[in-house]
Amino acid sequence: MVLVANDWKIDALIVISTLCILLFYKIKSIYLYFEKKNIKYVKPKFLLGSEPDGVLFKIHITKSWDRIYKQLENEKYGGFYQAILPMLMIRDPEYINVVLKTSFEHFSDRVFLVDEKTNPLDQHLFFIRGKKWKYIRSKISPLFSQVKLKWMYEEIEKCANIFDECINELADGKDIDMKELLARCTTDVIASCALGVEPQSLKDPNSEFRAIGKEFFDPNKKNQIIGFFRFSMPRVLLFFKIKTVTEKIKKFFLTTTEEILHQRRSTGLVRKDFVHLLLELKEKGTVQIDTKETDKNEMHDESTKENIELTDNLLAAQSFVFFLAGFETTSTALYFTLYMLAKHKDIQDRARKEVQEVKAKYGQLTFDSLKELKFLNNCISEAMRLYPPLGVLNRECTKDYTLPDGTFIEKGMNILIPTYSLHRDPKYFPEPTKFKPDRFENPPVNGTYLPFGDGPRICIGKRFAEAVVTTILARSLDKYEFDVSPMDKHEDVIKLNPRVLTSTPYQGLLLRIHKLNGAN
């Protein structure tokens, strides 16, 4: 009996050893991908990829991609490995425009994969693919027309008034990190404009909406690991059916969306906002889309029909991403812009002068006046150049494609566009680490400035975010002066927290606020 038991252990050891050897050689073969394609690439370390410090969270992921960008200098594109995943980094603006715009039909999807049953909130506009993305996008886009934005401005103003009250209490010259207050402000704006609810996060820091936002972006180990697999090995999440958000977050958005939709239907309230669009979609139940495509290399058409079921979960997922992505990216833009203005008082004074002149012209700051705040908008653009909310864009090659130089890209290849690196490349932005808003007096080279992306998958809320950021900043500059705290220890380039995918400082940005004489 002892001999049989030992035989079993030996057999198991042989099987495990064999599988490990096969896996080792499989990964080694993957690491030869770009060499076989004759594409210049950054050589990887086993299992850790071309830039281990980013994979191990020693530095912010965008900084690790920036290292790769610099190692591929003078190349239009090049290969690298994110852990064991081959990725093609596109560096040249001409080729970036090919991917994002002119040949979009070959690069229409992002690399993310969705398990709708395990993670119903993942089936949102940022992740979904193909015809489902195209249909949902076309139905939600009208929310961000100029007319709708003008209507939303009233809601933005309401939140801005409460924000002003909060700042007034803080204008005592003491050190303050504005990140949390700005997040609460944009939480209220997004919830009000999109969902028609008033979470009152500015008045109540413990509001449920704010608590959910904090939990989702909490830089804990679980979120780090999920973020890593989401980007580097998305099939692992699907295979093991890993839940990407907590049960609390899932229940909150599914329940909240259902309650809001029910309330609108039962009261008959008509409000041309995001919820109204969801209601219109819900009434359709199921839509059928004709996915007819013609292969240029074939003589026949391929025509199929695809049914898209517009479930409550699908609609809740759109609320989920619109709220979470909206408040985080908008507050981040505000956070860095305020800090850069505080650090460069001459620029702050110039922006304030413009605000006060425009206010005098219109009698007050209105939606129509925003477009005349050209220098302030240049300041915002420059802050987002230095610290884009997300430092990278990704795409998947959905159909075989040949680049302008003849290089063949096969279907399934992961494409990365290094926004952060492009924004700091001296070829496109001289003295790239300096805060120089005047550089935006002339449009940047097409394909080099991408804080919102570009092409058909450009951020759907771009104009809304710009309106919110400009409004909050203009009203703040009109009444208050912002200084960097003497305790601030940041260097010219702010160190980003490696545990967070978005641009978040490792240490808070400390400011001091003073009320201007005569401000009312």
Short mmCIF file of C-alpha atoms in Angstrom, two decimals:
data_model
loop_
_atom_site.label_atom_id
_atom_site.label_comp_id
_atom_site.label_asym_id
_atom_site.label_seq_id
_atom_site.Cartn_x
_atom_site.Cartn_y
_atom_site.Cartn_z
CA MET A 1 0.00 0.00 0.00
CA VAL A 2 2.89 2.35 0.77
CA LEU A 3 4.42 1.53 -2.63
CA VAL A 4 1.12 2.37 -4.42
CA ALA A 5 0.84 5.68 -2.58
CA ASN A 6 4.42 6.58 -3.54
CA ASP A 7 3.71 5.58 -7.17
CA TRP A 8 0.72 7.95 -7.17
CA LYS A 9 2.86 10.80 -5.87
CA ILE A 10 5.54 10.11 -8.46
CA ASP A 11 2.94 10.06 -11.26
CA ALA A 12 1.47 13.36 -10.05
CA LEU A 13 4.94 14.90 -9.86
CA ILE A 14 5.70 13.79 -13.42
CA VAL A 15 2.42 15.25 -14.71
CA ILE A 16 2.95 18.57 -12.91
CA SER A 17 6.58 18.77 -14.04
CA THR A 18 5.57 18.05 -17.64
CA LEU A 19 2.88 20.75 -17.55
CA CYS A 20 5.36 23.27 -16.10
CA ILE A 21 7.89 22.48 -18.82
CA LEU A 22 5.24 22.81 -21.53
CA LEU A 23 4.07 26.11 -20.04
CA PHE A 24 7.64 27.37 -19.87
CA TYR A 25 8.27 26.66 -23.55
CA LYS A 26 4.88 28.06 -24.51
CA ILE A 27 5.72 31.38 -22.84
CA LYS A 28 9.21 31.32 -24.40
CA SER A 29 7.59 30.91 -27.82
CA ILE A 30 5.26 33.86 -27.12
CA TYR A 31 8.34 35.95 -26.30
CA LEU A 32 9.63 35.29 -29.83
CA TYR A 33 6.53 36.82 -31.44
CA PHE A 34 8.00 40.17 -32.49
CA GLU A 35 11.34 38.64 -33.45
CA LYS A 36 9.56 36.37 -35.92
CA LYS A 37 7.63 39.37 -37.28
CA ASN A 38 10.88 41.34 -37.65
CA ILE A 39 9.46 44.17 -35.51
CA LYS A 40 11.78 46.00 -33.14
CA TYR A 41 10.79 45.28 -29.55
CA VAL A 42 11.85 45.66 -25.92
CA LYS A 43 13.03 42.28 -24.67
CA PRO A 44 11.06 40.82 -21.74
CA LYS A 45 12.01 39.20 -18.47
CA PHE A 46 10.33 35.86 -17.91
CA LEU A 47 6.71 36.28 -16.71
CA LEU A 48 7.28 39.98 -15.91
CA GLY A 49 7.38 41.37 -19.43
CA SER A 50 9.41 44.21 -20.90
CA GLU A 51 9.01 46.57 -17.93
CA PRO A 52 8.81 44.60 -14.65
CA ASP A 53 8.67 47.69 -12.40
CA GLY A 54 5.22 48.57 -13.75
CA VAL A 55 3.91 45.02 -13.45
CA LEU A 56 5.20 44.81 -9.85
CA PHE A 57 3.64 48.23 -9.00
CA LYS A 58 7.02 49.75 -8.17
CA ILE A 59 6.30 52.69 -10.46
CA HIS A 60 3.11 54.00 -12.04
CA ILE A 61 2.12 51.95 -15.08
CA THR A 62 2.26 54.99 -17.39
CA LYS A 63 5.85 55.63 -16.29
CA SER A 64 6.78 52.06 -17.19
CA TRP A 65 5.22 52.49 -20.63
CA ASP A 66 7.10 55.78 -20.93
CA ARG A 67 10.35 53.86 -20.47
CA ILE A 68 9.33 51.57 -23.33
CA TYR A 69 8.40 54.60 -25.45
CA LYS A 70 11.91 55.99 -24.97
CA GLN A 71 13.60 52.66 -25.69
CA LEU A 72 11.76 52.58 -29.03
CA GLU A 73 12.92 56.09 -29.94
CA ASN A 74 12.98 56.85 -33.69
CA GLU A 75 10.57 53.98 -34.34
CA LYS A 76 7.04 54.62 -35.63
CA TYR A 77 5.92 51.62 -33.61
CA GLY A 78 7.46 48.76 -31.68
CA GLY A 79 6.66 45.69 -29.66
CA PHE A 80 6.77 44.99 -25.96
CA TYR A 81 5.32 42.50 -23.49
CA GLN A 82 2.91 43.36 -20.70
CA ALA A 83 3.72 40.33 -18.52
CA ILE A 84 3.27 37.63 -21.21
CA LEU A 85 0.94 39.57 -23.49
CA PRO A 86 2.49 40.90 -26.73
CA MET A 87 1.49 44.50 -27.39
CA LEU A 88 2.27 46.87 -30.24
CA MET A 89 3.04 50.43 -29.14
CA ILE A 90 2.17 53.02 -31.77
CA ARG A 91 4.45 56.06 -31.38
CA ASP A 92 4.05 58.02 -34.60
CA PRO A 93 1.18 60.56 -34.87
CA GLU A 94 0.42 59.55 -38.47
CA TYR A 95 0.04 55.91 -37.48
CA ILE A 96 -1.95 56.89 -34.37
CA ASN A 97 -4.47 58.65 -36.60
CA VAL A 98 -4.65 55.52 -38.75
CA VAL A 99 -5.60 53.42 -35.71
CA LEU A 100 -7.98 55.89 -34.07
CA LYS A 101 -9.64 57.41 -37.15
CA THR A 102 -8.89 56.62 -40.77
CA SER A 103 -8.86 52.81 -40.34
CA PHE A 104 -11.08 52.68 -37.28
CA GLU A 105 -13.07 49.72 -38.63
CA HIS A 106 -9.93 47.59 -38.10
CA PHE A 107 -9.34 48.87 -34.54
CA SER A 108 -12.83 49.55 -33.25
CA ASP A 109 -12.66 47.58 -29.98
CA ARG A 110 -10.74 47.97 -26.76
CA VAL A 111 -8.87 44.95 -25.38
CA PHE A 112 -11.26 44.33 -22.48
CA LEU A 113 -13.46 41.23 -22.29
CA VAL A 114 -16.82 41.06 -20.54
CA ASP A 115 -18.56 38.22 -18.68
CA GLU A 116 -22.10 39.61 -18.49
CA LYS A 117 -23.34 37.00 -16.02
CA THR A 118 -20.48 37.28 -13.53
CA ASN A 119 -20.01 41.03 -13.94
CA PRO A 120 -23.19 42.65 -15.29
CA LEU A 121 -21.86 46.16 -14.67
CA ASP A 122 -18.93 45.53 -17.04
CA GLN A 123 -21.18 45.63 -20.11
CA HIS A 124 -20.86 49.38 -20.42
CA LEU A 125 -19.86 51.72 -23.21
CA PHE A 126 -16.15 51.73 -22.30
CA PHE A 127 -15.77 47.93 -22.45
CA ILE A 128 -18.40 46.54 -24.85
CA ARG A 129 -17.44 45.75 -28.40
CA GLY A 130 -18.64 45.54 -31.97
CA LYS A 131 -22.18 46.37 -33.03
CA LYS A 132 -23.47 46.49 -29.46
CA TRP A 133 -21.04 49.33 -28.71
CA LYS A 134 -21.98 51.14 -31.92
CA TYR A 135 -25.71 50.93 -31.18
CA ILE A 136 -25.50 51.99 -27.52
CA ARG A 137 -23.12 54.82 -28.39
CA SER A 138 -25.47 56.16 -31.06
CA LYS A 139 -28.37 56.22 -28.59
CA ILE A 140 -26.47 57.92 -25.77
CA SER A 141 -24.58 60.51 -27.86
CA PRO A 142 -27.57 62.91 -28.16
CA LEU A 143 -27.31 63.58 -24.42
CA PHE A 144 -24.16 65.60 -25.08
CA SER A 145 -25.45 67.91 -27.79
CA GLN A 146 -24.93 71.64 -27.32
CA VAL A 147 -28.62 72.11 -26.51
CA LYS A 148 -28.58 69.42 -23.80
CA LEU A 149 -25.35 70.78 -22.31
CA LYS A 150 -26.92 74.22 -22.06
CA TRP A 151 -29.86 72.70 -20.19
CA MET A 152 -27.46 70.84 -17.86
CA TYR A 153 -25.63 74.06 -17.07
CA GLU A 154 -28.35 74.97 -14.57
CA GLU A 155 -27.60 71.77 -12.64
CA ILE A 156 -23.86 72.44 -12.87
CA GLU A 157 -24.44 75.93 -11.44
CA LYS A 158 -26.41 74.56 -8.49
CA CYS A 159 -23.51 72.31 -7.52
CA ALA A 160 -21.02 75.11 -8.17
CA ASN A 161 -22.92 77.34 -5.72
CA ILE A 162 -22.64 74.73 -2.97
CA PHE A 163 -18.98 74.19 -3.85
CA ASP A 164 -18.45 77.95 -3.46
CA GLU A 165 -19.94 77.78 0.04
CA CYS A 166 -17.51 74.98 0.94
CA ILE A 167 -14.49 76.89 -0.38
CA ASN A 168 -15.57 80.00 1.49
CA GLU A 169 -15.29 78.07 4.74
CA LEU A 170 -11.80 76.87 3.78
CA ALA A 171 -10.46 80.26 2.66
CA ASP A 172 -8.48 80.76 5.85
CA GLY A 173 -4.94 80.30 4.58
CA LYS A 174 -4.56 76.84 6.10
CA ASP A 175 -3.21 73.84 4.22
CA ILE A 176 -5.79 71.77 2.37
CA ASP A 177 -5.69 68.89 -0.09
CA MET A 178 -8.56 69.64 -2.49
CA LYS A 179 -8.87 66.12 -3.92
CA GLU A 180 -11.73 64.90 -1.72
CA LEU A 181 -13.74 68.12 -1.95
CA LEU A 182 -13.42 68.16 -5.75
CA ALA A 183 -14.47 64.50 -5.93
CA ARG A 184 -17.55 65.27 -3.85
CA CYS A 185 -18.35 68.22 -6.10
CA THR A 186 -18.14 66.24 -9.36
CA THR A 187 -20.06 63.38 -7.72
CA ASP A 188 -22.96 65.77 -7.18
CA VAL A 189 -22.71 67.22 -10.69
CA ILE A 190 -22.69 63.84 -12.45
CA ALA A 191 -25.44 62.34 -10.29
CA SER A 192 -27.66 65.38 -10.80
CA CYS A 193 -27.11 65.83 -14.55
CA ALA A 194 -27.10 62.16 -15.49
CA LEU A 195 -29.37 60.41 -13.02
CA GLY A 196 -31.60 63.23 -11.79
CA VAL A 197 -30.74 62.60 -8.14
CA GLU A 198 -29.11 64.87 -5.58
CA PRO A 199 -26.70 62.89 -3.38
CA GLN A 200 -25.61 66.07 -1.51
CA SER A 201 -22.05 64.79 -1.24
CA LEU A 202 -20.70 68.30 -0.77
CA LYS A 203 -22.82 68.76 2.33
CA ASP A 204 -22.56 65.15 3.46
CA PRO A 205 -19.09 63.58 2.95
CA ASN A 206 -20.56 60.21 3.94
CA SER A 207 -23.26 60.14 1.27
CA GLU A 208 -23.80 56.74 -0.32
CA PHE A 209 -22.83 57.91 -3.80
CA ARG A 210 -19.50 59.23 -2.53
CA ALA A 211 -18.88 56.06 -0.50
CA ILE A 212 -19.40 53.94 -3.62
CA GLY A 213 -17.02 56.13 -5.63
CA LYS A 214 -14.35 55.84 -2.94
CA GLU A 215 -14.71 52.08 -2.73
CA PHE A 216 -14.42 51.59 -6.48
CA PHE A 217 -11.20 53.62 -6.77
CA ASP A 218 -9.69 52.37 -3.51
CA PRO A 219 -6.06 51.40 -4.30
CA ASN A 220 -6.24 48.10 -2.41
CA LYS A 221 -4.45 44.90 -3.45
CA LYS A 222 -7.57 43.31 -4.93
CA ASN A 223 -8.27 46.28 -7.19
CA GLN A 224 -4.62 46.34 -8.24
CA ILE A 225 -4.67 42.68 -9.24
CA ILE A 226 -7.99 42.99 -11.08
CA GLY A 227 -6.65 46.02 -12.96
CA PHE A 228 -3.52 44.09 -13.90
CA PHE A 229 -5.43 41.08 -15.25
CA ARG A 230 -8.03 43.31 -16.92
CA PHE A 231 -5.36 44.88 -19.06
CA SER A 232 -2.62 42.24 -19.30
CA MET A 233 -4.44 38.90 -19.23
CA PRO A 234 -8.20 39.56 -19.54
CA ARG A 235 -9.01 35.92 -20.29
CA VAL A 236 -7.90 34.96 -16.77
CA LEU A 237 -10.81 37.01 -15.36
CA LEU A 238 -13.23 35.21 -17.66
CA PHE A 239 -11.83 31.72 -17.04
CA PHE A 240 -11.95 31.96 -13.24
CA LYS A 241 -15.15 34.08 -13.26
CA ILE A 242 -13.55 36.72 -11.06
CA LYS A 243 -15.89 39.45 -9.85
CA THR A 244 -14.52 42.86 -10.80
CA VAL A 245 -16.62 44.94 -8.39
CA THR A 246 -17.86 44.19 -4.90
CA GLU A 247 -21.38 42.93 -4.26
CA LYS A 248 -22.11 46.25 -2.55
CA ILE A 249 -21.25 48.29 -5.66
CA LYS A 250 -23.13 45.93 -7.97
CA LYS A 251 -26.25 45.96 -5.82
CA PHE A 252 -26.14 49.75 -5.42
CA PHE A 253 -26.11 50.50 -9.15
CA LEU A 254 -28.55 47.78 -10.17
CA THR A 255 -31.01 48.83 -7.46
CA THR A 256 -30.52 52.58 -7.89
CA THR A 257 -31.03 52.46 -11.66
CA GLU A 258 -34.12 50.28 -11.29
CA GLU A 259 -35.62 52.64 -8.69
CA ILE A 260 -34.92 55.75 -10.78
CA LEU A 261 -36.46 54.20 -13.90
CA HIS A 262 -39.51 53.04 -11.93
CA GLN A 263 -39.96 56.49 -10.37
CA ARG A 264 -39.83 58.19 -13.77
CA ARG A 265 -42.40 55.82 -15.26
CA SER A 266 -44.77 56.01 -12.29
CA THR A 267 -44.68 59.81 -11.98
CA GLY A 268 -44.62 60.54 -15.69
CA LEU A 269 -41.79 63.02 -15.12
CA VAL A 270 -40.08 63.91 -18.40
CA ARG A 271 -36.57 65.26 -18.10
CA LYS A 272 -34.30 65.15 -21.14
CA ASP A 273 -31.38 63.56 -19.35
CA PHE A 274 -29.49 60.29 -19.24
CA VAL A 275 -32.32 58.49 -17.43
CA HIS A 276 -34.77 59.54 -20.15
CA LEU A 277 -32.52 57.92 -22.75
CA LEU A 278 -32.38 54.74 -20.69
CA LEU A 279 -36.17 54.69 -20.49
CA GLU A 280 -36.44 55.00 -24.26
CA LEU A 281 -34.01 52.13 -24.68
CA LYS A 282 -35.85 50.00 -22.11
CA GLU A 283 -39.10 50.34 -24.04
CA LYS A 284 -37.48 48.74 -27.07
CA GLY A 285 -36.68 45.55 -25.14
CA THR A 286 -34.70 43.95 -27.95
CA VAL A 287 -33.25 45.45 -31.11
CA GLN A 288 -32.01 43.66 -34.20
CA ILE A 289 -29.00 45.05 -36.03
CA ASP A 290 -28.01 44.20 -39.56
CA THR A 291 -24.28 43.53 -39.45
CA LYS A 292 -23.57 43.48 -43.14
CA GLU A 293 -19.96 43.75 -44.18
CA THR A 294 -18.18 43.39 -47.48
CA ASP A 295 -14.73 41.84 -47.48
CA LYS A 296 -12.59 43.81 -49.92
CA ASN A 297 -10.71 40.64 -50.84
CA GLU A 298 -13.86 38.64 -51.57
CA MET A 299 -16.54 38.86 -54.25
CA HIS A 300 -19.48 38.24 -51.95
CA ASP A 301 -21.20 39.95 -49.04
CA GLU A 302 -21.59 38.41 -45.62
CA SER A 303 -24.85 39.42 -43.96
CA THR A 304 -25.88 38.45 -40.45
CA LYS A 305 -28.43 39.60 -37.92
CA GLU A 306 -27.51 40.33 -34.32
CA ASN A 307 -30.05 40.67 -31.53
CA ILE A 308 -29.21 43.01 -28.68
CA GLU A 309 -31.33 42.52 -25.58
CA LEU A 310 -31.67 45.81 -23.71
CA THR A 311 -31.81 44.36 -20.20
CA ASP A 312 -32.00 46.27 -16.92
CA ASN A 313 -28.43 45.17 -16.23
CA LEU A 314 -27.21 46.61 -19.53
CA LEU A 315 -28.86 49.94 -18.75
CA ALA A 316 -27.52 49.96 -15.19
CA ALA A 317 -24.01 49.36 -16.55
CA GLN A 318 -24.25 52.57 -18.58
CA SER A 319 -25.22 54.52 -15.44
CA PHE A 320 -22.34 52.86 -13.61
CA VAL A 321 -19.60 53.88 -16.06
CA PHE A 322 -21.04 57.33 -16.75
CA PHE A 323 -21.11 58.15 -13.06
CA LEU A 324 -17.81 56.61 -11.94
CA ALA A 325 -15.69 57.59 -14.95
CA GLY A 326 -17.29 61.03 -15.09
CA PHE A 327 -16.70 62.13 -11.51
CA GLU A 328 -13.17 60.70 -11.30
CA THR A 329 -11.73 62.09 -14.53
CA THR A 330 -13.40 65.48 -14.09
CA SER A 331 -12.22 65.89 -10.50
CA THR A 332 -8.69 64.82 -11.55
CA ALA A 333 -8.59 67.53 -14.24
CA LEU A 334 -9.75 70.12 -11.70
CA TYR A 335 -7.26 68.91 -9.09
CA PHE A 336 -4.17 69.23 -11.28
CA THR A 337 -5.28 72.47 -12.95
CA LEU A 338 -5.84 74.20 -9.60
CA TYR A 339 -2.45 73.03 -8.38
CA MET A 340 -0.63 74.21 -11.51
CA LEU A 341 -2.37 77.60 -11.31
CA ALA A 342 -1.40 77.88 -7.65
CA LYS A 343 2.20 77.07 -8.54
CA HIS A 344 2.31 79.68 -11.31
CA LYS A 345 0.76 82.79 -9.83
CA ASP A 346 1.38 84.95 -12.92
CA ILE A 347 -0.65 82.51 -15.00
CA GLN A 348 -3.35 82.34 -12.31
CA ASP A 349 -3.62 86.15 -12.30
CA ARG A 350 -3.90 86.21 -16.07
CA ALA A 351 -6.65 83.57 -16.04
CA ARG A 352 -8.51 85.46 -13.31
CA LYS A 353 -8.34 88.70 -15.28
CA GLU A 354 -9.89 86.96 -18.29
CA VAL A 355 -12.66 85.48 -16.11
CA GLN A 356 -13.51 88.85 -14.61
CA GLU A 357 -13.56 90.57 -18.02
CA VAL A 358 -15.89 87.93 -19.46
CA LYS A 359 -18.09 88.10 -16.37
CA ALA A 360 -18.35 91.90 -16.73
CA LYS A 361 -19.29 91.51 -20.40
CA TYR A 362 -22.12 89.03 -19.71
CA GLY A 363 -23.14 90.32 -16.28
CA GLN A 364 -22.47 86.87 -14.88
CA LEU A 365 -20.75 83.64 -15.88
CA THR A 366 -23.15 81.87 -18.25
CA PHE A 367 -22.98 78.79 -20.45
CA ASP A 368 -22.46 80.99 -23.52
CA SER A 369 -19.61 82.82 -21.82
CA LEU A 370 -17.56 79.63 -21.35
CA LYS A 371 -16.34 79.62 -24.95
CA GLU A 372 -14.78 83.07 -24.44
CA LEU A 373 -12.56 81.85 -21.59
CA LYS A 374 -9.88 80.89 -24.08
CA PHE A 375 -6.84 81.32 -21.85
CA LEU A 376 -8.47 79.46 -18.96
CA ASN A 377 -9.30 76.62 -21.34
CA ASN A 378 -5.67 76.63 -22.48
CA CYS A 379 -4.65 76.27 -18.82
CA ILE A 380 -6.96 73.25 -18.47
CA SER A 381 -5.58 71.72 -21.68
CA GLU A 382 -2.02 72.22 -20.48
CA ALA A 383 -2.74 70.60 -17.09
CA MET A 384 -4.35 67.65 -18.87
CA ARG A 385 -1.34 67.42 -21.17
CA LEU A 386 0.93 67.04 -18.17
CA TYR A 387 -1.44 64.76 -16.23
CA PRO A 388 -4.02 63.08 -18.45
CA PRO A 389 -6.60 61.19 -16.34
CA LEU A 390 -5.59 57.98 -18.16
CA GLY A 391 -2.05 57.80 -19.52
CA VAL A 392 -2.77 55.36 -22.33
CA LEU A 393 -5.28 54.37 -25.00
CA ASN A 394 -5.70 50.76 -26.04
CA ARG A 395 -7.29 49.08 -29.03
CA GLU A 396 -7.54 45.59 -30.44
CA CYS A 397 -7.00 44.81 -34.11
CA THR A 398 -10.43 43.43 -35.04
CA LYS A 399 -9.58 42.64 -38.67
CA ASP A 400 -6.22 41.89 -40.30
CA TYR A 401 -4.53 45.12 -41.32
CA THR A 402 -1.42 46.27 -43.17
CA LEU A 403 0.26 49.44 -41.91
CA PRO A 404 1.34 52.14 -44.41
CA ASP A 405 4.91 50.78 -44.41
CA GLY A 406 3.71 47.28 -45.33
CA THR A 407 3.88 45.69 -41.86
CA PHE A 408 1.10 43.16 -41.36
CA ILE A 409 -0.94 43.27 -38.13
CA GLU A 410 -3.01 40.19 -37.53
CA LYS A 411 -6.45 40.12 -35.99
CA GLY A 412 -6.32 40.00 -32.18
CA MET A 413 -3.15 42.08 -31.73
CA ASN A 414 -3.29 44.44 -28.77
CA ILE A 415 -2.47 48.05 -29.63
CA LEU A 416 -1.26 50.63 -27.11
CA ILE A 417 -1.04 54.39 -27.68
CA PRO A 418 1.07 56.04 -24.93
CA THR A 419 -0.81 59.29 -24.27
CA TYR A 420 1.36 60.32 -21.32
CA SER A 421 4.57 59.86 -23.33
CA LEU A 422 3.29 61.70 -26.39
CA HIS A 423 2.21 64.61 -24.20
CA ARG A 424 5.76 64.87 -22.83
CA ASP A 425 7.70 64.34 -26.03
CA PRO A 426 9.81 67.47 -26.75
CA LYS A 427 9.33 66.90 -30.49
CA TYR A 428 5.71 67.90 -30.10
CA PHE A 429 5.78 69.97 -26.90
CA PRO A 430 9.06 71.88 -26.35
CA GLU A 431 10.09 72.11 -22.69
CA PRO A 432 7.53 69.38 -21.96
CA THR A 433 7.71 69.44 -18.16
CA LYS A 434 6.93 73.17 -17.97
CA PHE A 435 3.40 74.51 -17.51
CA LYS A 436 2.96 76.74 -20.58
CA PRO A 437 -0.72 77.26 -21.49
CA ASP A 438 0.18 79.53 -24.41
CA ARG A 439 1.39 76.50 -26.35
CA PHE A 440 -2.31 75.78 -26.99
CA GLU A 441 -2.77 79.06 -28.86
CA ASN A 442 -2.11 76.88 -31.89
CA PRO A 443 -3.55 73.36 -32.17
CA PRO A 444 -1.07 70.57 -31.36
CA VAL A 445 0.07 68.18 -34.08
CA ASN A 446 -2.84 65.86 -34.85
CA GLY A 447 -2.37 62.63 -32.92
CA THR A 448 -0.12 64.03 -30.18
CA TYR A 449 -2.66 65.40 -27.68
CA LEU A 450 -5.17 62.78 -26.60
CA PRO A 451 -6.51 63.27 -23.03
CA PHE A 452 -9.99 62.27 -24.24
CA GLY A 453 -8.88 59.92 -27.01
CA ASP A 454 -9.88 60.58 -30.62
CA GLY A 455 -11.96 59.19 -33.45
CA PRO A 456 -15.32 57.40 -33.10
CA ARG A 457 -14.39 56.14 -29.60
CA ILE A 458 -13.42 59.56 -28.27
CA CYS A 459 -14.74 60.13 -24.73
CA ILE A 460 -18.48 60.61 -25.11
CA GLY A 461 -18.58 63.07 -22.19
CA LYS A 462 -15.71 65.29 -23.40
CA ARG A 463 -17.73 68.49 -23.85
CA PHE A 464 -19.66 67.89 -20.63
CA ALA A 465 -16.42 67.43 -18.66
CA GLU A 466 -14.93 70.57 -20.20
CA ALA A 467 -18.04 72.58 -19.27
CA VAL A 468 -17.90 71.35 -15.65
CA VAL A 469 -14.17 71.99 -15.21
CA THR A 470 -14.32 75.45 -16.82
CA THR A 471 -17.35 76.48 -14.75
CA ILE A 472 -15.90 75.39 -11.40
CA LEU A 473 -12.50 76.96 -12.11
CA ALA A 474 -13.92 80.25 -13.42
CA ARG A 475 -16.17 80.74 -10.41
CA SER A 476 -13.33 79.84 -8.02
CA LEU A 477 -10.79 82.18 -9.63
CA ASP A 478 -13.31 85.01 -9.57
CA LYS A 479 -13.52 84.93 -5.77
CA TYR A 480 -10.41 83.21 -4.43
CA GLU A 481 -6.65 83.15 -4.71
CA PHE A 482 -4.81 79.82 -4.56
CA ASP A 483 -1.27 79.35 -3.27
CA VAL A 484 0.89 76.26 -2.98
CA SER A 485 1.54 75.40 0.66
CA PRO A 486 5.14 75.91 1.91
CA MET A 487 4.84 72.31 3.11
CA ASP A 488 4.45 71.08 -0.48
CA LYS A 489 7.44 68.91 -1.40
CA HIS A 490 6.58 67.98 -4.99
CA GLU A 491 9.20 68.34 -7.67
CA ASP A 492 8.52 69.62 -11.20
CA VAL A 493 7.21 66.21 -12.20
CA ILE A 494 4.68 64.94 -9.65
CA LYS A 495 5.20 61.33 -8.60
CA LEU A 496 2.10 59.27 -9.31
CA ASN A 497 0.72 56.55 -7.05
CA PRO A 498 1.71 53.20 -8.66
CA ARG A 499 -1.27 51.43 -7.06
CA VAL A 500 -3.81 53.46 -9.06
CA LEU A 501 -4.35 53.30 -12.83
CA THR A 502 -5.57 56.89 -13.06
CA SER A 503 -3.27 59.89 -12.57
CA THR A 504 -3.24 60.24 -8.80
CA PRO A 505 -0.37 61.89 -6.86
CA TYR A 506 1.53 59.66 -4.46
CA GLN A 507 1.18 62.46 -1.91
CA GLY A 508 -1.59 65.07 -1.75
CA LEU A 509 -1.24 68.47 -3.41
CA LEU A 510 -1.46 70.98 -0.57
CA LEU A 511 -2.92 74.42 -1.28
CA ARG A 512 -3.83 77.52 0.70
CA ILE A 513 -6.95 79.50 -0.23
CA HIS A 514 -7.53 83.20 0.38
CA LYS A 515 -10.68 85.20 -0.32
CA LEU A 516 -10.11 88.09 -2.71
CA ASN A 517 -10.91 91.61 -1.58
CA GLY A 518 -14.30 92.73 -2.83
CA ALA A 519 -15.34 89.18 -3.87
CA ASN A 520 -19.04 88.46 -3.48
#
